[in-house]
XYZ file of C-alpha atoms in Angstrom:
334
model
C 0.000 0.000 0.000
C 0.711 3.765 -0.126
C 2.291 5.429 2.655
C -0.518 7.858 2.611
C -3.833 7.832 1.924
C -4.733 7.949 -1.578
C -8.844 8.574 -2.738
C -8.663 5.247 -4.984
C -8.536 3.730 -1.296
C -12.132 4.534 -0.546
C -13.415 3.887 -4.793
C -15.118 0.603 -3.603
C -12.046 -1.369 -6.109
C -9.047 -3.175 -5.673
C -7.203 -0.598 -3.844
C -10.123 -0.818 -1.176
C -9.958 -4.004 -0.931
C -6.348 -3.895 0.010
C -6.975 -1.379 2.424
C -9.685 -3.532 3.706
C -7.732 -6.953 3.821
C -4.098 -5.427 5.321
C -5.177 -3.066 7.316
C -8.770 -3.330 8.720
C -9.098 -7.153 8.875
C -5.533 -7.210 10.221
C -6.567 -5.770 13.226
C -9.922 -5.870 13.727
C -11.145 -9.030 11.944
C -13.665 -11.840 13.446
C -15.700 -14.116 12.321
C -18.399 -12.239 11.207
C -16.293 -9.201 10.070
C -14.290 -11.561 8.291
C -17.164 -12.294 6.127
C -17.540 -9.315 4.552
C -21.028 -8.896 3.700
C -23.500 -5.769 3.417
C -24.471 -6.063 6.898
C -23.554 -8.093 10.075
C -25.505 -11.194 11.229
C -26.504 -10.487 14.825
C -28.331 -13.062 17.380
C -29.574 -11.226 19.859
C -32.648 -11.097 21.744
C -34.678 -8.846 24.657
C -34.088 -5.527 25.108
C -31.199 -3.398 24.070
C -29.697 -0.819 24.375
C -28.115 1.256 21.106
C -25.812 4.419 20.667
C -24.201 6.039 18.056
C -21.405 8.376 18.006
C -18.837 10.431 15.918
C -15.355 11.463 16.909
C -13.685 14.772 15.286
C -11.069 15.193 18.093
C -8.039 17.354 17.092
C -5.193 16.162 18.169
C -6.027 12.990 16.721
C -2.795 11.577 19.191
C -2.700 12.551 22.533
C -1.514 11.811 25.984
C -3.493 8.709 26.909
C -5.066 7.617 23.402
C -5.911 8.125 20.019
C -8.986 9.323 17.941
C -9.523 5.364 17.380
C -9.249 4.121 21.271
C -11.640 6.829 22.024
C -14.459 6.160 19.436
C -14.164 2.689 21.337
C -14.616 4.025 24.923
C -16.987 6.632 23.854
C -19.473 4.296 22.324
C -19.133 1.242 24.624
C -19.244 3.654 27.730
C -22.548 4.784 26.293
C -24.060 1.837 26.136
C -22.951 0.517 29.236
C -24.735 3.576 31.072
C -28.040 1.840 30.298
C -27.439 -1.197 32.497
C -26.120 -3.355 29.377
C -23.354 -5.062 27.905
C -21.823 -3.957 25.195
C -21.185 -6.119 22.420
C -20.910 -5.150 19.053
C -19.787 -2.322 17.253
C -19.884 -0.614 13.788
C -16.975 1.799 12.519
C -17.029 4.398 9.474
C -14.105 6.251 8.804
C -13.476 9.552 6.879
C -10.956 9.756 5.287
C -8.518 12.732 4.084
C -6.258 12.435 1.008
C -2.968 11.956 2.214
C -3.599 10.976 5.631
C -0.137 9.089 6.424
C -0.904 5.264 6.235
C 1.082 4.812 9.694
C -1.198 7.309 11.062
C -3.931 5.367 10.357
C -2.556 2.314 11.056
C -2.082 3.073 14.650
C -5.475 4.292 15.007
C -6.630 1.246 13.777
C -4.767 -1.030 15.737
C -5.895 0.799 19.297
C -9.778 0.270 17.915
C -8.617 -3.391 17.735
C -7.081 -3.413 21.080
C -9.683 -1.060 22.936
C -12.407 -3.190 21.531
C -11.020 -6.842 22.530
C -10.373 -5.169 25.932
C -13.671 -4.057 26.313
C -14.973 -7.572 25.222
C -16.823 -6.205 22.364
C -16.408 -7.129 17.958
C -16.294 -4.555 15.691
C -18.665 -6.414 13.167
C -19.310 -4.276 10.166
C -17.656 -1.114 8.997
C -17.407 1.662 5.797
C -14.783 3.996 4.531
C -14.815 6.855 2.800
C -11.442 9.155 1.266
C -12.366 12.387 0.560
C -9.816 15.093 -1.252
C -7.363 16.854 0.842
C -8.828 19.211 2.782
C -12.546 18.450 3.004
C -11.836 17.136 6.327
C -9.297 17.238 8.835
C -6.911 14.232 8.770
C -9.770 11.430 10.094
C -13.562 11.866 11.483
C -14.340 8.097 12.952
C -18.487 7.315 13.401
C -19.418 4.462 15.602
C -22.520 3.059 16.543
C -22.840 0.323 19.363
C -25.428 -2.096 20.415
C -25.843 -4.249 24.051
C -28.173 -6.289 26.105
C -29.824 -4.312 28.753
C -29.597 -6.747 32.312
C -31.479 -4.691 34.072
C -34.820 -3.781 34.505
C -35.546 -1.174 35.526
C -32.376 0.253 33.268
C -30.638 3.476 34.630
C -31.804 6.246 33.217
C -31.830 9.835 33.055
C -35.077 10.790 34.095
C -35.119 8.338 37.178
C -33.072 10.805 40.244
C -35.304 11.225 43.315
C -34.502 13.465 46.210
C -32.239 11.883 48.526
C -30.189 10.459 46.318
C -26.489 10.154 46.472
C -24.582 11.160 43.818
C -20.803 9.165 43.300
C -18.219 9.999 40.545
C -15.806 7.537 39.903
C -12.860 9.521 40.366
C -10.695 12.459 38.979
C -12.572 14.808 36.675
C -11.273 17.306 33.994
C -8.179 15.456 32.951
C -9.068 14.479 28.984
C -10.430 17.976 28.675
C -7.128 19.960 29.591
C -4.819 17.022 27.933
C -6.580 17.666 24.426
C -6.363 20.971 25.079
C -2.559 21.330 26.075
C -1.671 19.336 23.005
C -3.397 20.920 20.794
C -1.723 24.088 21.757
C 1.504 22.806 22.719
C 1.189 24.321 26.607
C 3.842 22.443 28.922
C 2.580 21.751 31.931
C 4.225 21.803 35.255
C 3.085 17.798 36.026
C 1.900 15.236 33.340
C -1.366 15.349 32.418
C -3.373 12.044 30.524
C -6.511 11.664 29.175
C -8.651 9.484 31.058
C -10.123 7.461 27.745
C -11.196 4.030 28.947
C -13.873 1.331 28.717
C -15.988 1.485 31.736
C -18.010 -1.215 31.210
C -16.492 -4.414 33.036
C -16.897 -1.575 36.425
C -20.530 -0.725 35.345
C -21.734 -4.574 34.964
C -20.646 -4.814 38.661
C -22.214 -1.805 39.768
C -25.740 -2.661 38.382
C -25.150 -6.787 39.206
C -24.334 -6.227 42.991
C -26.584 -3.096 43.887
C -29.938 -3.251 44.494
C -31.118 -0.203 42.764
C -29.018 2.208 40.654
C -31.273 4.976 39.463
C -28.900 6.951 37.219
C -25.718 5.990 35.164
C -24.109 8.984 33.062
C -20.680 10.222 31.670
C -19.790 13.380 31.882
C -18.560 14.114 28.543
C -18.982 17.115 26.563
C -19.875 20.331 28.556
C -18.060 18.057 31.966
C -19.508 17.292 34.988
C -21.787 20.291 35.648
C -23.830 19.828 32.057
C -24.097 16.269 32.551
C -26.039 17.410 36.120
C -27.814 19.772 34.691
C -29.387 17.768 32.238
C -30.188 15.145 35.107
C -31.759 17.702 37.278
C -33.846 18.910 34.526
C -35.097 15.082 33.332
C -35.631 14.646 36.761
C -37.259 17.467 38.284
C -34.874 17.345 41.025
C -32.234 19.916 42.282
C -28.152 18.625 42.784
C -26.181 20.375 45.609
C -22.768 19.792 45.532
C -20.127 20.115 47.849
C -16.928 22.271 46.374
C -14.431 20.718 48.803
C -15.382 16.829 47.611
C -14.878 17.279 43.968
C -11.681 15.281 43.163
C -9.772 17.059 40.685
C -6.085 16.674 40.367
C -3.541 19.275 41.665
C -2.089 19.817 38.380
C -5.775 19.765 36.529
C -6.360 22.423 38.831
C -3.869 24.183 38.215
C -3.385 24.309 34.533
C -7.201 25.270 34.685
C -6.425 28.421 36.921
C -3.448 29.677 34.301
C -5.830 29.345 31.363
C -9.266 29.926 33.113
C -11.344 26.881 32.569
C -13.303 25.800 34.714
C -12.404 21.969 35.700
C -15.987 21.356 36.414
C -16.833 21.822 32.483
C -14.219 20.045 31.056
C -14.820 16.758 29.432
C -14.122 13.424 31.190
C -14.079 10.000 29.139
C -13.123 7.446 31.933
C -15.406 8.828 34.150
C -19.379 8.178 35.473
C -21.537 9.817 37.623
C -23.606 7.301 39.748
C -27.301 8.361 41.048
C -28.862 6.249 43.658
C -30.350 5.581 46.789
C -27.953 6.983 49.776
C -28.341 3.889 51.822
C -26.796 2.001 49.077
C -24.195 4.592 48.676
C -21.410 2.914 50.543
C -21.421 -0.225 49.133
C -21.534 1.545 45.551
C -17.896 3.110 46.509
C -15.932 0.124 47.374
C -17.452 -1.617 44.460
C -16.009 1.237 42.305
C -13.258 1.823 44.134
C -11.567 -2.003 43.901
C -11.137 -1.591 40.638
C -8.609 0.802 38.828
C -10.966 2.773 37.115
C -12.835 3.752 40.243
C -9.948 3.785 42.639
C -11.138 7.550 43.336
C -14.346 7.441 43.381
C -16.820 9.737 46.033
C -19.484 11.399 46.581
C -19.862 14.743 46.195
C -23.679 15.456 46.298
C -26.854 14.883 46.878
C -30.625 15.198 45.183
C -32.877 17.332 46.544
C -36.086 19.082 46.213
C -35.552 22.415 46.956
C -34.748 24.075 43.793
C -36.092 21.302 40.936
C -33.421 21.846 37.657
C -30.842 23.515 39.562
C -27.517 22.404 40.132
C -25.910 24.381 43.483
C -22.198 24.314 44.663
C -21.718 24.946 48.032
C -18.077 27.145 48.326
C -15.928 26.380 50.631
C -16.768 29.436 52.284
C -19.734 27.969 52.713
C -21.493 30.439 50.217
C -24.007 28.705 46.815
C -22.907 28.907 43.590
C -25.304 28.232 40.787
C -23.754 26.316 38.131
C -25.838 26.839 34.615
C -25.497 24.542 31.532
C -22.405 25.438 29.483
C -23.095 28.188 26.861
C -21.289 28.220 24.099
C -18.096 25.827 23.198
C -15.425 26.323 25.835
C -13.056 23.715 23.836
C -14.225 22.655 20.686
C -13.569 19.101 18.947
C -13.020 17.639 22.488
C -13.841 13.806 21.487
């Protein structure tokens, strides 16, 4: 093959069927990918759950992952916040003219690797090359599909007052990584996206506790949007508590010199957990014996006072009001 991308790679002939063959079946084959028909074969059964995503993030290499581990994490971690297991996925790629081959190669190959690791097959797929400049370098579309083992599922409409509300650790780091690469900023400490599949934790979660009322990740627009939108499905008001947010010294920090707010950034290895506070407890060591919850902690709790409000509570001990974000504080963030 070409050491870049070439548009004969996405004609449909023989130099897409190369690409195909060396590259996408080379890492991500299976048996039914490996078949190569229209559509995938599926046997599945009850009810599901099904979410669909597409990934423009610039950097498309960062601290922490790539453009093609994240499409991955984003879309499994989706459909693992319904109460399901995730296990299939569909990839399109678009493609720009002289993308370099090794580029894509590695993006490719951490799909492959983020996907087997999550326990999930990438079982049907497209690509499209479009001329230089009609995109930047790769957009990646996924769409994944599980079985929903609970009932009823987590959702976001279900948060009653008196509920606890966990996060499953350190919030705001893939939001300042992507943005200190882009921009080449040198930080005083390291600083990683938190990209990861969340599932294998989440199957726990919902297996073990009784009653989880509300699984969410706080993606785009961070952890206060993601609230927001809870409080407002829910009729319910959050209050947090300032002092419990965990947030990393140097996340803080890097967010003070370019004034973000850490609270709006967006996480992708990260949940917020909604459920009854007498079940609370046993919902933190759950998440917290594993790696990917090892910080986890509450930081709120539902209320009725103020239905669709989300309220900090200062250290001072004064309220804060935190709104949904306006406007694009970092765009092309996953």
């Amino acid at each position: 093959m070409s050491d870049k991308v070439l548009l004969d790679y996405g004609s449909g002939g023989r130099a897409s069927q190369r690409l195909i063959s060396d590259l996408f079946l080379e890492h991500l084959g299976n048996d039914e990918l490996n078949r190569l028909n229209d559509a995938a074969e599926l046997a599945m059964t009850g009810r599901l759950a099904m979410s669909t995503d597409s990934f423009v993030v610039d950097p498309i290499f960062f601290p922490g992952g790539n453009i093609g581990s994240l499409a991955v994490h984003g879309t499994v971690n989706d459909v693992a916040m319904m109460g399901a297991i995730p296990r299939h996925i569909t990839c399109a790629y678009i493609l720009e003219e002289g993308l370099p081959m090794d580029d894509l190669e590695q993006i490719v190959k951490a799909m492959g690797e983020a996907a087997r690791h999550a326990g999930v097959t990438i079982v049907s797929g497209d690509t499209k090359v479009v001329p230089k400049g009609a995109v930047d370098k790769i957009f990646i579309n996924t769409t994944g599909i599980g079985d929903i083992i609970v009932d009823p599922a987590p959702s976001g409409d279900a948060a009653k007052p008196g509920d606890a509300v966990l996060i499953s650790g350190t919030i705001g780091d893939h939001g300042l990584t992507i943005l200190g690469t882009r921009e080449g900023l040198d930080f005083e400490a390291k600083v990683e996206s938190d990209s990861a599949s969340l599932n294998h934790l989440l199957v726990k979660l919902v297996q073990e506790l009784p009653e989880v009322h509300v699984l969410r990740d706080p993606t785009r627009g961070g952890l206060a949007t993601t609230l927001n939108e809870i409080t407002t499905s829910s009729n319910v008001c959050c209050e947090l508590v300032e002092n419990s947010m965990p947030i990393r010294p140097e996340v803080k920090g890097g967010c003070s010199i370019l004034g973000l707010d850490p609270l709006y950034l967006a996480n992708e290895g990260k949940f917020l957990c909604i459920l009854p506070q007498e079940h609370a407890d046993k919902a933190l060591e759950i998440m917290r014996n594993d790696p990917l919850g090892k910080d986890a902690c509450q930081i709120g709790t539902m209320t009725d006072a103020n239905p669709g409000k989300v309220v900090l509570e200062t250290p001072l001990g004064g309220k804060r009001l935190l709104n949904m974000l306006e406007g694009e504080q970092l765009p092309r963030i996953c």
